[in-house]
PDB file of C-alpha atoms in Angstrom:
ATOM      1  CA  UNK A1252       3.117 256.472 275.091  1.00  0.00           C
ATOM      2  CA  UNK A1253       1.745 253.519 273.492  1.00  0.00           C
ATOM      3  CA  UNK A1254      -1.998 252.071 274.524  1.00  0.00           C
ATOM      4  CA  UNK A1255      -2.821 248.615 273.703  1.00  0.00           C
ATOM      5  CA  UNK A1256      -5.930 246.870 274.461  1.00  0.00           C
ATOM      6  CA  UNK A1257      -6.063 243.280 275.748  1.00  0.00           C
ATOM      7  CA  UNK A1258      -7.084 240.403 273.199  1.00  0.00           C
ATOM      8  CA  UNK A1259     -10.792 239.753 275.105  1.00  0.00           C
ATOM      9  CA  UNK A1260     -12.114 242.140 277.742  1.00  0.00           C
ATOM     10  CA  UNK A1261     -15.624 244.015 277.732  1.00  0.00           C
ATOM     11  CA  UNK A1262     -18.956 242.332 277.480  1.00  0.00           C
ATOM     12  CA  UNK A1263     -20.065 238.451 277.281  1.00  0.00           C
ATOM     13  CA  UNK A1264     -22.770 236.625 275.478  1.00  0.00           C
ATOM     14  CA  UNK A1265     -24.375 236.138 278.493  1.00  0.00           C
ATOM     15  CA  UNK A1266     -24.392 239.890 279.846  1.00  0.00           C
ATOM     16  CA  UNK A1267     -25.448 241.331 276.520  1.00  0.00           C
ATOM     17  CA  UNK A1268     -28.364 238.272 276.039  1.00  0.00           C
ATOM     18  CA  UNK A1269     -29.184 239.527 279.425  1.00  0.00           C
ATOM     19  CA  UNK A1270     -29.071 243.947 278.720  1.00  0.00           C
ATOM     20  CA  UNK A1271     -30.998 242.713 275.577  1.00  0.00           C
ATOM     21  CA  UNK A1272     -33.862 241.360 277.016  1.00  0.00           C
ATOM     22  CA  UNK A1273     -34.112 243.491 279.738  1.00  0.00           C
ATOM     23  CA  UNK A1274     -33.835 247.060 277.550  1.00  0.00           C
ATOM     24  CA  UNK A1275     -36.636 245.552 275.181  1.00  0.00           C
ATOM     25  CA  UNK A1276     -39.441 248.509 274.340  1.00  0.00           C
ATOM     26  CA  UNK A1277     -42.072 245.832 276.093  1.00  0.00           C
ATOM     27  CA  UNK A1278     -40.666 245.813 279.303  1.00  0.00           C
ATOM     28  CA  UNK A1279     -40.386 250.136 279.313  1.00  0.00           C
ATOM     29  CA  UNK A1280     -41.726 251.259 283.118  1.00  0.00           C
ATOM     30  CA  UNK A1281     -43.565 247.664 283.437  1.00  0.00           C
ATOM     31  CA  UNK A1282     -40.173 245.904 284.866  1.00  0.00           C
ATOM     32  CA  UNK A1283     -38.396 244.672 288.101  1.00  0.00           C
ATOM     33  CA  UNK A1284     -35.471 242.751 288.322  1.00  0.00           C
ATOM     34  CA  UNK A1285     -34.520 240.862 290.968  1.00  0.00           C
ATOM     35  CA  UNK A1286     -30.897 242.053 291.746  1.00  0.00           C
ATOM     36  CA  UNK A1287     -28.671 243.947 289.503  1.00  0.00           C
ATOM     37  CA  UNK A1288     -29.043 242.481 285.890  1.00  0.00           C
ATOM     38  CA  UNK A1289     -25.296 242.482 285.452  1.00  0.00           C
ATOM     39  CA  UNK A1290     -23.127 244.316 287.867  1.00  0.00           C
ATOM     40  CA  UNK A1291     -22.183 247.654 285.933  1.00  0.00           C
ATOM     41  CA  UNK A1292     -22.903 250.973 286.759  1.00  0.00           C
ATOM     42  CA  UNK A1293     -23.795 252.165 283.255  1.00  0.00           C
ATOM     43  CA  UNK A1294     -25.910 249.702 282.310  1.00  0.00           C
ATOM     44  CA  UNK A1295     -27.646 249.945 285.269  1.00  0.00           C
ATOM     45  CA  UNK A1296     -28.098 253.316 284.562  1.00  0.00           C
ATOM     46  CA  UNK A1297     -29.536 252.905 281.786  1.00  0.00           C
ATOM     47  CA  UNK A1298     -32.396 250.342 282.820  1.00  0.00           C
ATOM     48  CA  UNK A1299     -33.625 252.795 285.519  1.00  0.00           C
ATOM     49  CA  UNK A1300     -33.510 255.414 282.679  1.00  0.00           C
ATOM     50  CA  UNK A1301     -36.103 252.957 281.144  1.00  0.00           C
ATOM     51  CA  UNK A1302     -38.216 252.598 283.813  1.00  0.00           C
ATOM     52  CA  UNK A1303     -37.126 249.361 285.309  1.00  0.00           C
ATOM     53  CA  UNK A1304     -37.073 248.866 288.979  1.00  0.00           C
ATOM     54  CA  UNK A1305     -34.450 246.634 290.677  1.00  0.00           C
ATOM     55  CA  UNK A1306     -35.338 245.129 294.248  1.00  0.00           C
ATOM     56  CA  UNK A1307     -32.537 243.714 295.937  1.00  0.00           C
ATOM     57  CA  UNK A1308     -33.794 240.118 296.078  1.00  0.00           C
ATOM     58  CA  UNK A1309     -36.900 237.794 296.655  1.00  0.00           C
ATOM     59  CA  UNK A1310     -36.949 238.984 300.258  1.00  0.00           C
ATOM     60  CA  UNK A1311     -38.232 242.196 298.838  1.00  0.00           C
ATOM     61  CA  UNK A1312     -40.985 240.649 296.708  1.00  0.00           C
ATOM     62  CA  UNK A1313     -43.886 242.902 299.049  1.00  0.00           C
ATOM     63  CA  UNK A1314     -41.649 245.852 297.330  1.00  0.00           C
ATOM     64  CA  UNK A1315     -42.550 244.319 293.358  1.00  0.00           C
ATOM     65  CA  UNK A1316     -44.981 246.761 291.784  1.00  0.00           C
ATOM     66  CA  UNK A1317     -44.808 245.323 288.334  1.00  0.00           C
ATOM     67  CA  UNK A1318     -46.523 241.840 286.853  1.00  0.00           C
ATOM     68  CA  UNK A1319     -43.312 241.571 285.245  1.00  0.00           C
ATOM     69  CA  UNK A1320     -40.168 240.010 286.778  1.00  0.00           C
ATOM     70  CA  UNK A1321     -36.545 239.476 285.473  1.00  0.00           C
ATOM     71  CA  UNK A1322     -34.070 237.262 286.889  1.00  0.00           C
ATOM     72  CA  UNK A1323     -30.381 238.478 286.943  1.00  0.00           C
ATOM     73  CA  UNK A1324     -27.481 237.415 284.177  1.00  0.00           C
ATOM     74  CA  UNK A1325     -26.288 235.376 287.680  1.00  0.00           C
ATOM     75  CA  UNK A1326     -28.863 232.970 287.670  1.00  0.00           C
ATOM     76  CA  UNK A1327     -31.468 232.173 290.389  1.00  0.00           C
ATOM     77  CA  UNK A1328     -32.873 228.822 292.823  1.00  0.00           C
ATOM     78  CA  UNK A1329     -35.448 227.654 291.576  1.00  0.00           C
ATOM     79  CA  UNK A1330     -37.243 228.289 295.104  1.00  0.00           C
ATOM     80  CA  UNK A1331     -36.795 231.710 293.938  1.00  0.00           C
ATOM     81  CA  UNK A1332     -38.544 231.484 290.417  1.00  0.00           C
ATOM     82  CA  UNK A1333     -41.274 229.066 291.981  1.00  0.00           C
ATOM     83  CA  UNK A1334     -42.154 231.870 294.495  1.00  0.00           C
ATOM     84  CA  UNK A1335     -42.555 234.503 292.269  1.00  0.00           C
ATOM     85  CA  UNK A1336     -44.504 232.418 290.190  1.00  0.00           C
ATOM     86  CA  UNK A1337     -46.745 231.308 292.807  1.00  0.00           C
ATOM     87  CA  UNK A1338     -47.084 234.935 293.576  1.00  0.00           C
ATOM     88  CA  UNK A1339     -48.731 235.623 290.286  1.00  0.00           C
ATOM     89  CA  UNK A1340     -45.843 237.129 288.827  1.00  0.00           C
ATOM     90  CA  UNK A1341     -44.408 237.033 285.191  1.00  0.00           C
ATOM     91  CA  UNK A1342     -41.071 235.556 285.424  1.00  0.00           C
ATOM     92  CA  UNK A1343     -38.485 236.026 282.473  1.00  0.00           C
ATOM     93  CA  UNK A1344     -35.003 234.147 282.931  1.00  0.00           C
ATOM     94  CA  UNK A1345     -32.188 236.610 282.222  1.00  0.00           C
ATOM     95  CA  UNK A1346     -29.810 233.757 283.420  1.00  0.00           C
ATOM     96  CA  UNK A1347     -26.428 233.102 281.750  1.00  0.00           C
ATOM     97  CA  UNK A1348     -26.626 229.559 280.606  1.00  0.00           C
ATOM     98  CA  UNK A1349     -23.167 229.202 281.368  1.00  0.00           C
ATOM     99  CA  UNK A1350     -24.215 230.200 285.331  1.00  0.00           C
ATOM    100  CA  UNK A1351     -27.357 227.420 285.247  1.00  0.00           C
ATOM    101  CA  UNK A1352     -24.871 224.550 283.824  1.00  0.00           C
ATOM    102  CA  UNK A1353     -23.130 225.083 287.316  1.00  0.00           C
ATOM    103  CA  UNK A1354     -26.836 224.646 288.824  1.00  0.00           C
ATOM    104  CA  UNK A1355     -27.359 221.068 287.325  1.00  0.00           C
ATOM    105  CA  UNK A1356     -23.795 219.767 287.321  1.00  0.00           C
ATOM    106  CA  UNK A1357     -23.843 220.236 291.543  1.00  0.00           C
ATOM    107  CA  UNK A1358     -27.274 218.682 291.411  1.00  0.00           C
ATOM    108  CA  UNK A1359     -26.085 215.789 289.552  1.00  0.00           C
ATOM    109  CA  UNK A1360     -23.037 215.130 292.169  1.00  0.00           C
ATOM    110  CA  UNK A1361     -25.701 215.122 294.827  1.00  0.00           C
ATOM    111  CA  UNK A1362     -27.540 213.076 293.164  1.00  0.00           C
ATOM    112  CA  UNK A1363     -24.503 210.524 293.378  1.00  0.00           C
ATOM    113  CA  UNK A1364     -24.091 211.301 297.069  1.00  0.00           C
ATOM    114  CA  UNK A1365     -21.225 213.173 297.041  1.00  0.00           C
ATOM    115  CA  UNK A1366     -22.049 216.207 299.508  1.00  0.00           C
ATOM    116  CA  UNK A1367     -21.977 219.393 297.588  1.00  0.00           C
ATOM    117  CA  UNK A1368     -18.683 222.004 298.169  1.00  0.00           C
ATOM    118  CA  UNK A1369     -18.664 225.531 296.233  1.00  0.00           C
ATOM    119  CA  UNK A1370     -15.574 227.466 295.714  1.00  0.00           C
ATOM    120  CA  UNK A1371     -16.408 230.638 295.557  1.00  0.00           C
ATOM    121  CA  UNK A1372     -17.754 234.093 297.505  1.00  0.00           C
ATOM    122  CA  UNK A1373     -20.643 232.761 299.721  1.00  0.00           C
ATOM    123  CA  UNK A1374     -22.938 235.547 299.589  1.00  0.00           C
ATOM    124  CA  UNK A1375     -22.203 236.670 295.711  1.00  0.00           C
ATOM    125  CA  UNK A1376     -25.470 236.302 294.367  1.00  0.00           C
ATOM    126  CA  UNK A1377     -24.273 233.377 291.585  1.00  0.00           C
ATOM    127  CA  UNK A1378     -23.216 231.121 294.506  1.00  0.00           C
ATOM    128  CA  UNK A1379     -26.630 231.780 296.772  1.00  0.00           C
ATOM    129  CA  UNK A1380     -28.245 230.720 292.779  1.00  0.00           C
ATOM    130  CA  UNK A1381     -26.305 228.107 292.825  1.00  0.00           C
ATOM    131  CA  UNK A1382     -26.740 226.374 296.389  1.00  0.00           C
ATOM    132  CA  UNK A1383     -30.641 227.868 297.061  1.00  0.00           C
ATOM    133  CA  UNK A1384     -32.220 224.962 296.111  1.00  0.00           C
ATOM    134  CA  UNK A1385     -29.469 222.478 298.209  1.00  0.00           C
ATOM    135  CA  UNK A1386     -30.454 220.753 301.291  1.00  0.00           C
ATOM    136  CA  UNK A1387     -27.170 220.953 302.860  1.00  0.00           C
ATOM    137  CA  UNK A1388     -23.366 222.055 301.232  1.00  0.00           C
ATOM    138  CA  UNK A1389     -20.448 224.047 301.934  1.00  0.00           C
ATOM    139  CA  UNK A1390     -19.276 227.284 300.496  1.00  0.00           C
ATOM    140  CA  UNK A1391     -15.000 227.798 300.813  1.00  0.00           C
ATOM    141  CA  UNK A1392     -13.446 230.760 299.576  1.00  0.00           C
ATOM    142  CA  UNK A1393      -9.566 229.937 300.703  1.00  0.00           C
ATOM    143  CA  UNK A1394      -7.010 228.024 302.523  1.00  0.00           C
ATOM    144  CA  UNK A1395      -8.304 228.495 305.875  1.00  0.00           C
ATOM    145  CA  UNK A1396     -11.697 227.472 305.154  1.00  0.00           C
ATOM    146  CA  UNK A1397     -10.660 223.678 304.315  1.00  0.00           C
ATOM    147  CA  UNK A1398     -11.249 222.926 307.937  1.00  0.00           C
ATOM    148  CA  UNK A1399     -14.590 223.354 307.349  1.00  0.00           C
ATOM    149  CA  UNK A1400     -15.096 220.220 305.860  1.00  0.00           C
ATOM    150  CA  UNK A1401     -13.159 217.936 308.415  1.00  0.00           C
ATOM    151  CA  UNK A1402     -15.659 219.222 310.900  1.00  0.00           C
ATOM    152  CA  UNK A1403     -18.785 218.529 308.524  1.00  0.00           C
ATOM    153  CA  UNK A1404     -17.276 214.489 308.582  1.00  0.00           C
ATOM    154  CA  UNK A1405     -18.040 214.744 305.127  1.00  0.00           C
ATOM    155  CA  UNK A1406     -15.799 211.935 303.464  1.00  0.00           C
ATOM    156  CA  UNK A1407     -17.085 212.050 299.531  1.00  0.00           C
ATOM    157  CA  UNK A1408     -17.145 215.424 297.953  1.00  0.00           C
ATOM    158  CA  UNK A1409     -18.527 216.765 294.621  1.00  0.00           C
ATOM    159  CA  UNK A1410     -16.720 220.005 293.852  1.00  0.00           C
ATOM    160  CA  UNK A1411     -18.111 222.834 291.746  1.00  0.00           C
ATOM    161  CA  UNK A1412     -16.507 226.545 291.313  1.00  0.00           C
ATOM    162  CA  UNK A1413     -18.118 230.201 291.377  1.00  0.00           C
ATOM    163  CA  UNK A1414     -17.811 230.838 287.521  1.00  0.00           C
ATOM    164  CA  UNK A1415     -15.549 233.713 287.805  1.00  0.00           C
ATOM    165  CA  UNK A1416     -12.975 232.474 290.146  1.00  0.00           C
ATOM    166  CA  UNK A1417      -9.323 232.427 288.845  1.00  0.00           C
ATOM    167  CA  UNK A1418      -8.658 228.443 287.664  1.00  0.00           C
ATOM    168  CA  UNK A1419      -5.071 228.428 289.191  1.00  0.00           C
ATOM    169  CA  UNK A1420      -6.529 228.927 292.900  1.00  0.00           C
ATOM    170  CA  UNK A1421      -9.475 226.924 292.364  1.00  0.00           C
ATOM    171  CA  UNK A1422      -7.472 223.833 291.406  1.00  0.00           C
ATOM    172  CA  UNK A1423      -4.917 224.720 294.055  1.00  0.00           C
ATOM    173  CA  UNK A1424      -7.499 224.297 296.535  1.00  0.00           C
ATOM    174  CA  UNK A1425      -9.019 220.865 294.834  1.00  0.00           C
ATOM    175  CA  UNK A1426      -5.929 219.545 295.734  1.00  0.00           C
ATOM    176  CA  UNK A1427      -5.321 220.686 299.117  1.00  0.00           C
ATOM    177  CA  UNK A1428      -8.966 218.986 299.621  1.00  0.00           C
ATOM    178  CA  UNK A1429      -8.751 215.887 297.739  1.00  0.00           C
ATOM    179  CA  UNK A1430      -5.170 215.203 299.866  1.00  0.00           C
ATOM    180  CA  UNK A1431      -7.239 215.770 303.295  1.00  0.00           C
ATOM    181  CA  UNK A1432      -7.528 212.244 305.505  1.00  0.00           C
ATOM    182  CA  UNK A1433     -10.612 212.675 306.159  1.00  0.00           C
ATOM    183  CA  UNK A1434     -12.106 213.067 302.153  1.00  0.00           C
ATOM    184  CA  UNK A1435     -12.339 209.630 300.541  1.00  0.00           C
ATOM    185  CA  UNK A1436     -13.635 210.383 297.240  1.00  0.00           C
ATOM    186  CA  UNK A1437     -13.668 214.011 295.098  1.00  0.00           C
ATOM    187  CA  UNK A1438     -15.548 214.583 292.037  1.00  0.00           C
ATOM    188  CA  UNK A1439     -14.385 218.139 290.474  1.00  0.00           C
ATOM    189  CA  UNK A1440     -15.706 219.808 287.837  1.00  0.00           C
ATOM    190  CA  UNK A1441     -14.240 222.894 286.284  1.00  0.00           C
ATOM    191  CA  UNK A1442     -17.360 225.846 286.384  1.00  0.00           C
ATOM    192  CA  UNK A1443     -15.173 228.503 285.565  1.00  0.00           C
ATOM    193  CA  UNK A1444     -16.905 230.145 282.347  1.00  0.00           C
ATOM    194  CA  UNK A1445     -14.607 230.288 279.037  1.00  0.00           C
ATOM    195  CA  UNK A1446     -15.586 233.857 278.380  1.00  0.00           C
ATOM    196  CA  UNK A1447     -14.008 235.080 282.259  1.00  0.00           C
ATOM    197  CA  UNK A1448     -11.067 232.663 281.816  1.00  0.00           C
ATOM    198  CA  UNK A1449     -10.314 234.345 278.112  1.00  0.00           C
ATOM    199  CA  UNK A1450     -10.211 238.155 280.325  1.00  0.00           C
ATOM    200  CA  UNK A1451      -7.766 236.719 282.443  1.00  0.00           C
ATOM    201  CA  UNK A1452      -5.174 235.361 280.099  1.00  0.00           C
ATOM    202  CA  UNK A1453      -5.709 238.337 278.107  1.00  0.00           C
ATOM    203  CA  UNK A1454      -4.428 240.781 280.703  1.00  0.00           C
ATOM    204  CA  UNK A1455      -1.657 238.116 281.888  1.00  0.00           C
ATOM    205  CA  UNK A1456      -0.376 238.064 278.499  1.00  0.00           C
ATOM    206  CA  UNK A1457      -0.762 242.009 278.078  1.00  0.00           C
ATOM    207  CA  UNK A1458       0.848 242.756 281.685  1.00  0.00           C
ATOM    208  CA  UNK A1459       4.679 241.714 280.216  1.00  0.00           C
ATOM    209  CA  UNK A1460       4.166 243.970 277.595  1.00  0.00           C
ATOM    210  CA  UNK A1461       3.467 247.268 279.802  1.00  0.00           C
ATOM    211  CA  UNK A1462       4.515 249.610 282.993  1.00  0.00           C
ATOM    212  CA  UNK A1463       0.029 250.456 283.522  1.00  0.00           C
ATOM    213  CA  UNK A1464      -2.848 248.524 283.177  1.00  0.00           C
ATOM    214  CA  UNK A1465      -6.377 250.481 283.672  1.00  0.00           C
ATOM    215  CA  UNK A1466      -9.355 247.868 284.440  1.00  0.00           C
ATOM    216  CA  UNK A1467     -12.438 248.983 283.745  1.00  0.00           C
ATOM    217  CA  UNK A1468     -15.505 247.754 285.710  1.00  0.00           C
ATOM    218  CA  UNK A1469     -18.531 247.899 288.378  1.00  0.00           C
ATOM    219  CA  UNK A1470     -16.348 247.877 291.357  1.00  0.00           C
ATOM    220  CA  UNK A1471     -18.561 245.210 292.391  1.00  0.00           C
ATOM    221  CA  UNK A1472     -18.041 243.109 289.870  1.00  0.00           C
ATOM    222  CA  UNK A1473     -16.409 239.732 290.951  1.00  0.00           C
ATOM    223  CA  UNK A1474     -14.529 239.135 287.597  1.00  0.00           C
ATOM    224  CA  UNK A1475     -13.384 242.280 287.141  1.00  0.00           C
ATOM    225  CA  UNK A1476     -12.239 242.410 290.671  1.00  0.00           C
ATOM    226  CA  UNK A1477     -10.261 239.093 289.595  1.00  0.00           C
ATOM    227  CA  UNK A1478      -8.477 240.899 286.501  1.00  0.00           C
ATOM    228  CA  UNK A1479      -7.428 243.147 289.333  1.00  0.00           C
ATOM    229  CA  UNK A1480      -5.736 240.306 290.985  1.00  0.00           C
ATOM    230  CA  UNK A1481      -3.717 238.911 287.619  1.00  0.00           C
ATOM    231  CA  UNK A1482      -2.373 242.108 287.511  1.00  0.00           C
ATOM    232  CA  UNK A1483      -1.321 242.197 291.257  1.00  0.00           C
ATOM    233  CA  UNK A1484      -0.023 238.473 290.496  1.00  0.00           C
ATOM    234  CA  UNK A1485       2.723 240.076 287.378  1.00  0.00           C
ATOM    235  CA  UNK A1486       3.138 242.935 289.971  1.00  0.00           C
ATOM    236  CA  UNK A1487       2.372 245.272 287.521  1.00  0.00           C
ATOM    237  CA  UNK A1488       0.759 248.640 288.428  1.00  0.00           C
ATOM    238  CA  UNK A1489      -2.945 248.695 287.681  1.00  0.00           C
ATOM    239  CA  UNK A1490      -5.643 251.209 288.906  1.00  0.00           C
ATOM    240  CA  UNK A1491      -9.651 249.864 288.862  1.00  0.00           C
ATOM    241  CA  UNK A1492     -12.391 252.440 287.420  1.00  0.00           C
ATOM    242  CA  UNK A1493     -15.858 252.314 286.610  1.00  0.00           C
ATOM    243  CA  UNK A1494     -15.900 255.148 284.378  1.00  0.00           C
ATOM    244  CA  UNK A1495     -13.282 257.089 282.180  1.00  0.00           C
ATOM    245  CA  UNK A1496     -14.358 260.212 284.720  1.00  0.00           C
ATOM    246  CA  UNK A1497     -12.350 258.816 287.293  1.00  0.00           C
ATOM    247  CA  UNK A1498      -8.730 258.130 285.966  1.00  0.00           C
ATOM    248  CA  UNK A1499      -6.174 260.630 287.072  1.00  0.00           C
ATOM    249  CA  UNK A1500      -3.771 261.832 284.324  1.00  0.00           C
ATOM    250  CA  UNK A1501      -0.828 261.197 287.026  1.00  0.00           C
ATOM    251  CA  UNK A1502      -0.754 257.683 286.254  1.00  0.00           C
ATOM    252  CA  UNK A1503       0.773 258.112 283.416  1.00  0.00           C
ATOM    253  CA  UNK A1504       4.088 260.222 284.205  1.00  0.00           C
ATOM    254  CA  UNK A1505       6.558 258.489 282.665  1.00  0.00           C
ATOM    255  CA  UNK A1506       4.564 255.698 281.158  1.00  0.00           C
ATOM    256  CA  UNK A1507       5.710 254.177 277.687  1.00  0.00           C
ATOM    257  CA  UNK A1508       3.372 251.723 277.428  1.00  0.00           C
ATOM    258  CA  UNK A1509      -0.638 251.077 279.404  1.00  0.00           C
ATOM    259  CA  UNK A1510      -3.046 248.526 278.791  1.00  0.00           C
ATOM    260  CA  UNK A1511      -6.630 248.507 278.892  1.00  0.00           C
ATOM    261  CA  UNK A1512      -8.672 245.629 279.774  1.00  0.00           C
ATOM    262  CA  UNK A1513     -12.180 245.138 281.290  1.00  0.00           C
ATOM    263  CA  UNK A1514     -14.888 242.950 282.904  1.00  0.00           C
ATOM    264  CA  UNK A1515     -17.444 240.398 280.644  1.00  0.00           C
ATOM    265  CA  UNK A1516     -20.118 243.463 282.703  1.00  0.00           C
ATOM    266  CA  UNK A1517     -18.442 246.207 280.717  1.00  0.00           C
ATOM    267  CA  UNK A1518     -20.273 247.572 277.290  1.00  0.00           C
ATOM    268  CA  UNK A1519     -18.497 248.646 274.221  1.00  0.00           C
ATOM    269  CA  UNK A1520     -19.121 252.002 274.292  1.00  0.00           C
ATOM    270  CA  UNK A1521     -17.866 252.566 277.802  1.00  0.00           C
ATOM    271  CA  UNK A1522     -14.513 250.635 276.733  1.00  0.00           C
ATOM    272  CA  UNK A1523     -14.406 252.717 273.479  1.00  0.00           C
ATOM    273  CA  UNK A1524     -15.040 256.350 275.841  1.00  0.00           C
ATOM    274  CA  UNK A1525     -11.821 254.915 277.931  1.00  0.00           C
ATOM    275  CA  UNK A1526      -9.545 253.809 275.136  1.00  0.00           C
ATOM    276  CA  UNK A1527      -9.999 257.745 273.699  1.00  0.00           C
ATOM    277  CA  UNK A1528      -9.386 259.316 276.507  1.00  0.00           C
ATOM    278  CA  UNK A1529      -6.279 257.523 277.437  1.00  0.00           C
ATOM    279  CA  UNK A1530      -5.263 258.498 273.956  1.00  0.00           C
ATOM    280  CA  UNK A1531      -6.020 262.023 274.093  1.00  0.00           C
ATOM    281  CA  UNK A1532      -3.703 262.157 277.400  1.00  0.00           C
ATOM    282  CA  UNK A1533      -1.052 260.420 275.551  1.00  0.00           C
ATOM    283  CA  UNK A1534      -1.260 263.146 272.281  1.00  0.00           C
ATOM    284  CA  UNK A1535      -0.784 265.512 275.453  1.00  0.00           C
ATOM    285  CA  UNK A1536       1.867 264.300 276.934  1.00  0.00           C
ATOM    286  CA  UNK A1537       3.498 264.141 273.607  1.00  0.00           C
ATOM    287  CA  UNK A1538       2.549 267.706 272.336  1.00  0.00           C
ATOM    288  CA  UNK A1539       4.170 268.801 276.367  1.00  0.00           C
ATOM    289  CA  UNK A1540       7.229 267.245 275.938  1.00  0.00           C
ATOM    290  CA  UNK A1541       7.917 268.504 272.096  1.00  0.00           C
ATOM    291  CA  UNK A1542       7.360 271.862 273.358  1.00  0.00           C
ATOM    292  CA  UNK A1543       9.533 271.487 276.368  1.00  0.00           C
ATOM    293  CA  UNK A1544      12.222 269.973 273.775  1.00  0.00           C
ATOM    294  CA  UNK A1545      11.895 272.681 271.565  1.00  0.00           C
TER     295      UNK A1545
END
């Protein structure tokens, strides 16, 4: 059985900027981040193994026991930062800069009228970021939200995406929208991050060339949930994980080829703990069927 790993998976700039800062020896037992740093059980694991405390969001800021304050990889309104600061809180900005560019490029469209429409999950923490500090906008997720914005009477339209949506159904939906009657004028603008968009062609391309892909990845993590879906898309079998604990050595009965990929949340080492144990089931498998041969 042959295991290949896909050209890009694991960890981003952004993510391990983010783990970086937040695992620094100053911020040992004197931290709390706002939301999960990056969504990944491991690392998350880790920080509370440091002494950092995790709130769920700024509606838990009576809950903050620390001066210091991280905001997520994800980014945060700047409401948010402005009310911890106000607060008397020490505010460092964990936020992919990739994530924030999606912050000013939907403030710019507003800023040239065009009402503000996100494609993306409406209450993933990027897209609250990314329309807290918006007076009014839309969130769509699919097809059957586009009615949505014939009853907002909305006729010019500045369109933004959820960084780790797929491109192909993001500008599918762009031009459902900007063929609508009732929408004059649309201003798009691609938000999908490179590094997310380099996972996904990396496990289309690696789903012709095998019969299993294993994803590894915080089950909620959106991207990795999308890497899910390009495999689902080449209708190849693929099984999710968050740990190399959790695969079942069934999967591979009569397997002659798996691939591995994983989500921009995903550290090396848990990657490298995965790619060895696939391969130690696959020197198994081998060493059964010689004997069985023999």
């Amino acid at each position: 059985m042959k295991v290949s790993l896909a050209s890009a998976l694991g960890t981003c700039f952004g993510v391990q900027d983010a783990i970086n800062m937040a695992m620094a020896p100053e911020f040992q037992d004197n931290l709390t981040i706002l939301g999960q740093l990056v969504h990944n059980p491991q690392i998350n694991e880790s920080l509370e193994n440091n002494g950092v405390a995790v709130v769920k969001g700024i509606e838990d800021i009576d809950q903050i026991k620390t001066k210091k304050v991280m905001i997520t990889a994800h980014g945060a309104a700047e409401k948010t930062k402005q009310k911890l600061d106000d607060a008397g809180f020490t505010v460092y900005d964990a936020s992919c800069p990739l994530f924030m560019r999606v912050h000013k490029t939907i403030k710019g469209m507003v800023e040239k009228n065009f009402f503000p429409v996100v494609i993306g999950q409406k209450d993933h923490v990027e897209v609250r970021g990314i329309v807290g500090d918006l007076d009014d906008y839309l969130v769509i997720n699919g097809e059957a939200d586009l009615e949505k914005i014939r009853e907002r009477g909305k006729r010019k339209l500045g369109i933004v995406s959820q960084t780790t949506q797929q491109i192909e159904k993001v500008e599918s939906l762009v031009k459902k929208i900007t063929a609508m009657d009732c929408v004059d004028a649309v201003s798009f603008v691609n938000t999908i991050c490179q590094p997310t968009r380099d996972r996904q062609v990396a496990v289309w391309e690696l789903a012709d060339q095998v019969d299993l892909m294993i994803v590894i990845g915080g089950f909620n993590s959106s991207n990795t949930k999308k890497l899910m879906q390009v495999c689902e898309e080449k209708k190849i079998e693929a099984h999710h994980i968050e740990s190399s604990s959790q695969l079942d050595k069934s999967w591979f009965n009569n397997k002659e080829h798996v691939g591995i990929t994983a989500g921009t949340s995903t550290p090396e080492n848990v990657i490298n703990e995965l790619h060895e144990e696939i391969l130690n089931i696959a020197d198994t498998m081998k060493n059964t069927q010689q004997a069985v041969s023999s």
